[in-house]
Coordinates of C-alpha atoms in Angstrom, one line a residue:
M107 CA 7.0 -8.0 -56.6
D108 CA 5.1 -5.9 -54.2
R109 CA 3.7 -3.8 -57.1
I110 CA 2.7 -6.9 -59.0
R111 CA 1.2 -8.6 -56.0
G112 CA -0.8 -5.4 -55.3
E113 CA -2.4 -5.6 -58.7
F114 CA -4.1 -8.9 -57.7
I115 CA -5.0 -8.2 -54.1
D116 CA -8.4 -6.7 -53.9
I117 CA -9.4 -7.5 -50.3
V118 CA -8.5 -5.1 -47.6
E119 CA -8.8 -6.8 -44.2
W120 CA -6.9 -7.5 -40.9
T121 CA -7.0 -10.5 -38.6
D122 CA -5.3 -9.6 -35.3
D123 CA -2.9 -12.3 -34.2
S124 CA -1.7 -10.3 -31.2
R125 CA -3.3 -9.1 -27.9
D126 CA -1.7 -5.7 -27.6
T127 CA -2.1 -4.0 -31.0
I128 CA -4.4 -1.0 -31.0
V129 CA -3.8 0.4 -34.6
W130 CA -2.5 -1.5 -37.6
R131 CA -1.8 0.1 -41.0
F132 CA -2.7 -2.0 -44.1
P133 CA 0.5 -2.5 -46.2
R134 CA 0.1 -1.6 -49.9
Y135 CA 2.7 -0.7 -52.6
E136 CA 2.7 3.1 -52.8
N137 CA -0.6 3.1 -50.9
E138 CA -2.6 2.1 -54.0
I139 CA -5.9 0.4 -53.4
K140 CA -7.8 -0.9 -56.4
M141 CA -11.1 0.6 -57.5
G142 CA -13.8 -1.8 -56.5
A143 CA -11.7 -3.6 -53.9
K144 CA -13.5 -5.2 -50.9
L145 CA -13.0 -3.8 -47.5
V146 CA -13.8 -6.2 -44.6
V147 CA -14.2 -4.7 -41.2
R148 CA -14.8 -7.3 -38.5
E149 CA -16.5 -6.9 -35.1
S150 CA -14.3 -5.1 -32.6
Q151 CA -12.6 -3.2 -35.5
T152 CA -12.9 0.2 -37.2
A153 CA -11.3 1.1 -40.5
V154 CA -10.0 4.7 -41.1
F155 CA -9.1 6.0 -44.6
V156 CA -6.4 8.6 -44.5
N157 CA -5.4 10.7 -47.6
E158 CA -2.3 12.8 -47.4
G159 CA -2.6 13.2 -43.7
Q160 CA -6.4 14.0 -43.8
I161 CA -9.0 11.5 -42.6
A162 CA -11.3 10.7 -45.5
D163 CA -13.8 8.3 -44.0
V164 CA -14.4 5.9 -41.1
F165 CA -16.0 2.4 -41.6
T166 CA -17.7 0.4 -38.9
P167 CA -18.0 -3.4 -38.9
G168 CA -19.2 -4.8 -42.3
T169 CA -18.1 -5.5 -45.9
Y170 CA -17.8 -2.6 -48.3
T171 CA -17.0 -2.1 -52.0
L172 CA -14.6 0.7 -52.4
E173 CA -16.1 3.0 -55.0
T174 CA -16.3 6.8 -55.3
Q175 CA -20.0 6.8 -54.4
N176 CA -19.1 5.1 -51.1
L177 CA -16.3 7.6 -50.4
P178 CA -17.6 11.0 -51.0
V179 CA -14.7 12.7 -49.4
L180 CA -12.2 10.8 -51.5
S181 CA -14.3 11.5 -54.5
T182 CA -13.9 15.2 -53.9
L183 CA -10.2 14.9 -53.1
K184 CA -9.0 12.6 -55.9
G185 CA -11.8 12.0 -58.4
W186 CA -11.2 15.1 -60.5
K187 CA -7.5 14.2 -61.0
Y188 CA -7.9 10.5 -61.8
G189 CA -11.2 10.4 -63.6
F190 CA -12.9 8.3 -60.9
H191 CA -11.3 5.1 -62.3
S192 CA -7.8 5.1 -61.0
P193 CA -6.8 3.3 -57.8
F194 CA -7.2 5.1 -54.5
K195 CA -3.9 6.4 -53.2
A196 CA -4.7 6.3 -49.6
E197 CA -3.8 4.7 -46.3
V198 CA -6.1 2.3 -44.4
Y199 CA -5.7 2.1 -40.6
F200 CA -7.5 -0.7 -38.7
V201 CA -8.3 0.3 -35.1
T202 CA -9.2 -2.3 -32.5
T203 CA -12.2 -1.3 -30.5
R204 CA -12.3 -4.3 -28.1
Q205 CA -11.4 -3.9 -24.4
F206 CA -7.8 -4.3 -23.4
T207 CA -8.1 -5.9 -19.9
D208 CA -4.5 -6.7 -19.1
L209 CA -3.4 -3.2 -18.2
K210 CA -1.8 -2.7 -14.7
W211 CA -1.3 0.5 -12.6
G212 CA 0.3 1.3 -9.3
T213 CA 1.7 4.2 -7.3
Q214 CA 5.5 4.5 -7.4
N215 CA 5.4 7.1 -4.6
P216 CA 2.9 7.2 -1.7
V217 CA -0.2 9.4 -2.0
I218 CA -0.7 11.7 1.0
V219 CA -4.4 12.1 2.1
R220 CA -6.0 13.6 5.2
D221 CA -7.9 11.1 7.3
P222 CA -10.4 12.4 9.9
E223 CA -9.1 9.9 12.5
F224 CA -5.4 9.4 11.8
G225 CA -4.6 12.8 10.3
M226 CA -2.2 12.9 7.3
V227 CA -1.6 9.3 6.0
R228 CA 0.6 8.1 3.2
L229 CA -1.2 5.4 1.0
R230 CA 0.0 3.1 -1.7
A231 CA -2.3 1.4 -4.1
F232 CA -2.2 -0.9 -7.2
G233 CA -4.7 -2.6 -9.4
A234 CA -5.8 -3.1 -13.0
F235 CA -8.0 -1.4 -15.5
A236 CA -9.6 -1.9 -19.0
A237 CA -9.3 0.5 -21.9
R238 CA -11.0 0.7 -25.3
V239 CA -11.0 3.0 -28.3
V240 CA -14.4 4.8 -28.8
D241 CA -13.3 7.3 -31.4
A242 CA -10.8 5.9 -33.9
A243 CA -10.4 9.2 -35.8
A244 CA -9.5 11.1 -32.6
L245 CA -7.0 8.4 -31.6
L246 CA -5.2 8.7 -34.9
R247 CA -5.1 12.5 -34.7
E248 CA -4.0 12.8 -31.1
L249 CA -1.9 9.7 -30.3
A250 CA -1.2 7.1 -33.1
G251 CA -0.4 9.4 -36.0
T252 CA 1.3 7.5 -38.8
D253 CA 2.6 4.7 -36.6
P254 CA 2.2 1.5 -38.7
Q255 CA 1.6 -0.6 -35.5
F256 CA 0.5 1.3 -32.4
R257 CA 0.6 -0.9 -29.3
T258 CA -0.7 -0.7 -25.7
E259 CA 2.8 -0.3 -24.3
E260 CA 3.1 3.0 -26.1
V261 CA 0.1 4.5 -24.2
Q262 CA 0.1 2.5 -21.0
E263 CA 2.6 4.8 -19.1
Y264 CA 0.5 7.9 -20.2
L265 CA -2.6 6.2 -18.8
R266 CA -0.8 5.3 -15.5
Q267 CA 0.3 8.8 -14.9
L268 CA -3.3 10.0 -15.4
I269 CA -4.5 7.4 -13.0
V270 CA -2.0 8.4 -10.2
G271 CA -2.8 12.0 -10.7
R272 CA -6.6 11.4 -10.4
L273 CA -6.2 8.9 -7.5
A274 CA -5.2 11.5 -4.9
T275 CA -8.1 13.8 -5.9
V276 CA -10.7 11.0 -5.7
L277 CA -9.4 9.7 -2.3
A278 CA -9.3 13.2 -0.9
T279 CA -12.8 14.2 -2.0
A280 CA -14.5 10.8 -1.3
G281 CA -14.8 11.5 2.4
V282 CA -14.2 7.8 3.2
P283 CA -12.2 7.1 6.5
M284 CA -9.1 5.1 6.0
L285 CA -10.5 2.1 7.9
D286 CA -13.5 1.9 5.5
L287 CA -11.5 2.1 2.2
A288 CA -11.5 -1.7 1.9
T289 CA -15.4 -1.7 1.8
R290 CA -15.5 1.2 -0.7
Q291 CA -13.0 0.1 -3.3
D292 CA -15.7 -0.8 -5.8
G293 CA -17.3 2.7 -5.5
L294 CA -13.9 4.4 -5.7
G295 CA -13.0 2.4 -8.8
A296 CA -16.2 3.4 -10.5
R297 CA -15.6 7.1 -9.8
L298 CA -12.0 6.8 -11.2
A299 CA -13.3 5.0 -14.3
G300 CA -15.8 7.9 -14.9
A301 CA -13.2 10.6 -14.3
L302 CA -10.6 9.0 -16.6
T303 CA -13.1 8.4 -19.4
E304 CA -14.1 12.1 -19.3
E305 CA -10.4 13.2 -19.3
L306 CA -9.5 10.8 -22.1
A307 CA -12.4 11.7 -24.4
P308 CA -10.4 14.1 -26.5
V309 CA -8.0 11.2 -27.5
G310 CA -10.8 8.7 -28.2
I311 CA -10.1 6.3 -25.3
A312 CA -12.6 5.2 -22.6
V313 CA -11.9 3.3 -19.3
P314 CA -15.0 1.0 -18.8
K315 CA -13.6 -0.8 -15.8
F316 CA -11.2 0.3 -13.1
V317 CA -10.2 -2.1 -10.3
I318 CA -8.4 -1.2 -7.0
E319 CA -6.9 -4.5 -5.8
N320 CA -5.2 -3.2 -2.7
I321 CA -4.6 0.0 -0.7
S322 CA -1.7 -0.4 1.8
L323 CA -0.7 1.7 4.8
P324 CA 2.7 2.6 6.2
P325 CA 4.1 0.2 8.8
E326 CA 3.7 2.7 11.7
V327 CA 0.0 3.2 10.9
E328 CA -0.5 -0.5 10.6
A329 CA 1.1 -0.9 14.1
A330 CA -1.3 1.7 15.5
V331 CA -4.3 0.0 13.9
D332 CA -3.2 -3.4 15.4
A333 CA -2.9 -1.8 18.9
R334 CA -6.3 -0.2 18.6
S335 CA -7.7 -3.6 17.5
R336 CA -6.3 -5.2 20.6
M337 CA -7.9 -2.6 22.8
G338 CA -11.2 -3.1 21.0
I339 CA -11.0 -6.8 21.6
V340 CA -10.1 -6.4 25.3
G341 CA -12.9 -4.0 25.9
N342 CA -11.5 -1.3 28.2
L343 CA -8.3 0.2 29.5
D344 CA -8.2 -1.7 32.8
Q345 CA -8.5 -5.0 31.1
Y346 CA -5.9 -3.9 28.5
T347 CA -3.6 -3.1 31.5
Q348 CA -4.2 -6.6 32.8
L349 CA -3.3 -8.1 29.4
Q350 CA -0.1 -6.1 29.4
A351 CA 0.7 -7.3 32.9
A352 CA 0.2 -10.9 31.9
D353 CA 2.5 -10.4 28.9
A354 CA 5.1 -8.9 31.3
I355 CA 4.8 -12.0 33.6
G356 CA 5.5 -14.2 30.6
D357 CA 8.6 -12.2 29.6
A358 CA 9.8 -12.3 33.2
A359 CA 9.4 -16.1 33.3
R360 CA 11.6 -16.4 30.2
N361 CA 14.3 -14.2 32.0
P362 CA 15.5 -16.2 35.1
G363 CA 17.9 -13.5 36.2
A364 CA 17.5 -11.5 39.4
A365 CA 16.2 -8.5 37.5
G366 CA 13.6 -10.7 35.8
E367 CA 12.5 -12.2 39.1
G368 CA 12.1 -8.7 40.5
V369 CA 10.0 -7.6 37.5
G370 CA 7.9 -10.7 37.6
L371 CA 7.3 -10.4 41.3
G372 CA 6.4 -6.7 41.1
V373 CA 4.0 -7.3 38.1
G374 CA 2.5 -10.3 39.8
M375 CA 1.8 -8.3 43.0
A376 CA 0.3 -5.5 41.0
L377 CA -1.9 -7.9 39.1
G378 CA -2.9 -9.7 42.3
R379 CA -3.8 -6.4 43.9
R380 CA -5.9 -5.3 40.9
M381 CA -7.7 -8.7 40.9
A382 CA -8.4 -8.3 44.6
E383 CA -9.8 -4.9 44.0
G384 CA -12.1 -6.4 41.3
L385 CA -13.3 -9.1 43.7
T386 CA -14.0 -6.7 46.6
P387 CA -17.6 -5.4 46.4
Q388 CA -17.8 -1.7 45.8
Q389 CA -19.8 0.4 48.2
P390 CA -22.0 3.2 46.8
A391 CA -20.6 6.6 47.1
A392 CA -23.3 7.7 49.5
A393 CA -22.4 4.9 52.0
A394 CA -18.6 5.5 51.9
P395 CA -17.1 5.3 55.4
A396 CA -15.7 8.4 57.0
P397 CA -12.0 8.7 57.1
A398 CA -10.3 7.2 60.2
A399 CA -9.1 9.5 62.9
T400 CA -5.4 10.3 63.1
P401 CA -3.7 7.9 65.6
A402 CA -2.4 9.4 68.8
T403 CA 1.0 7.7 68.6
P404 CA 3.5 8.4 65.9
P405 CA 4.4 5.7 63.3
P406 CA 7.6 3.8 63.8
L407 CA 10.8 5.2 62.5
P408 CA 11.8 4.1 59.0
Q409 CA 14.4 1.4 58.8
Q410 CA 17.6 1.8 56.9
Q411 CA 17.6 -0.2 53.7
W412 CA 21.0 -1.9 52.7
F413 CA 22.0 -3.6 49.6
I414 CA 24.9 -6.2 49.5
G415 CA 26.9 -7.7 46.7
V416 CA 27.3 -11.5 46.8
G417 CA 28.9 -13.4 44.0
G418 CA 28.8 -10.4 41.7
A419 CA 25.0 -10.0 42.1
Q420 CA 23.1 -7.4 44.0
Q421 CA 20.8 -8.6 46.8
G422 CA 18.5 -6.6 49.1
P423 CA 17.2 -4.4 50.4
Y424 CA 17.8 -5.5 54.0
D425 CA 17.2 -3.8 57.3
S426 CA 19.7 -4.0 60.2
A427 CA 18.0 -7.1 61.7
A428 CA 18.3 -8.9 58.4
L429 CA 21.9 -8.0 58.1
T430 CA 22.6 -9.5 61.6
G431 CA 21.1 -12.8 60.3
L432 CA 23.3 -12.6 57.2
I433 CA 26.4 -12.1 59.4
S434 CA 25.5 -15.2 61.5
A435 CA 24.9 -17.2 58.3
G436 CA 28.3 -16.2 56.9
T437 CA 26.8 -14.5 53.9
L438 CA 27.8 -11.0 55.0
T439 CA 31.5 -10.7 55.9
R440 CA 33.7 -7.7 56.7
T441 CA 34.9 -7.6 53.0
T442 CA 31.4 -7.8 51.5
L443 CA 30.5 -4.7 49.5
V444 CA 27.5 -2.8 50.8
W445 CA 25.5 0.3 49.7
Q446 CA 22.5 2.4 50.8
N447 CA 20.8 5.5 49.5
G448 CA 23.1 8.5 50.1
M449 CA 26.4 6.7 49.6
S450 CA 28.6 7.7 46.7
G451 CA 29.6 4.1 46.0
W452 CA 30.0 0.6 47.2
L453 CA 32.3 0.1 50.3
P454 CA 33.5 -3.0 52.3
A455 CA 31.3 -3.7 55.3
E456 CA 34.2 -3.1 57.7
Q457 CA 34.5 0.5 56.5
V458 CA 30.8 1.4 57.2
P459 CA 30.5 2.1 61.0
E460 CA 26.8 1.2 61.1
I461 CA 27.5 -2.3 59.8
E462 CA 30.9 -2.7 61.6
R463 CA 29.1 -2.5 64.9
L464 CA 26.9 -5.4 63.9
F465 CA 29.9 -7.8 63.7
G466 CA 30.7 -7.2 67.4
S467 CA 27.1 -8.2 68.4
V468 CA 27.3 -11.5 66.7
P469 CA 29.1 -14.3 68.6
P470 CA 32.0 -16.1 66.9
P471 CA 31.3 -19.7 65.7
L472 CA 31.7 -22.5 68.3
P473 CA 35.1 -24.2 68.5
P474 CA 35.3 -27.8 67.3
Q475 CA 33.9 -30.3 69.8
A476 CA 35.9 -33.3 71.0

């Protein structure tokens, strides 16, 4: 039936009902095409005649009558044998020349580039690109071969590998700082499109459009960029320190424990001192007062600082006078644990001579009154 049907079919054409077919071979019984048949090549198509593995002719869009005078190569190859009247025993391949715009690319592994500001940085990128056939004969010779239906999926991985290989070179030689990559994506995409088109010329494929959708950074680099952005918004290091102190006060307020109160108090004092320094008018360097003379009397002796444990919590430091008040209030008893710098561990107050003497100087509580 295929042979009989082939005797009546005299129109060679292809209407593409798919979106991913690059090359399609016209099916004919024993590859016989009738003498005088009509060849219809539509826009965005190219027809290639192949005879016994050798390209005989290439037809651009239009309608042709297949005769020996229109096929000089085939006339030389087959006319002497069949008397110029027998059917053409040849294969016809239709090649799509429109743009395939649904091709995606991405870096499976990060690309390492050298940035003038951050040093060596690992980048990941992804996007899309368009490809089209510009030389149908070269495509058949180098990629499609005798495949009856050559699809984009068969060449997409090859194109993706070329893109990733070129991406590192383009990023390294572009001289664009990492922080400016977002504003230069269009220019980098144009450079990659030109480089890929030049490299794919031997296989008859061009890349007219290359789009970089996103270039992402490692998490640690993004954290550094965020910190630098905060410093840029604050203005200078002193103001950034104030901002950090304000954050610490908020953290201390959310931690009501004794340690949190101490942290909040210390940070608050430091912030208040810095604000006071900012409000105090600064004198010029030339008018700075002379250093004060050394006092004639020595400074007072330092007081011993004690820490006590009450209810499982550490309190202090206290000097001796404060301990006397704690004894009178009943907070500090002879069994209360105490410690100061130089002691190997906490001891009951009655075992520390310096504190034991304080209990004798405090009067006992008054007896009950009648």
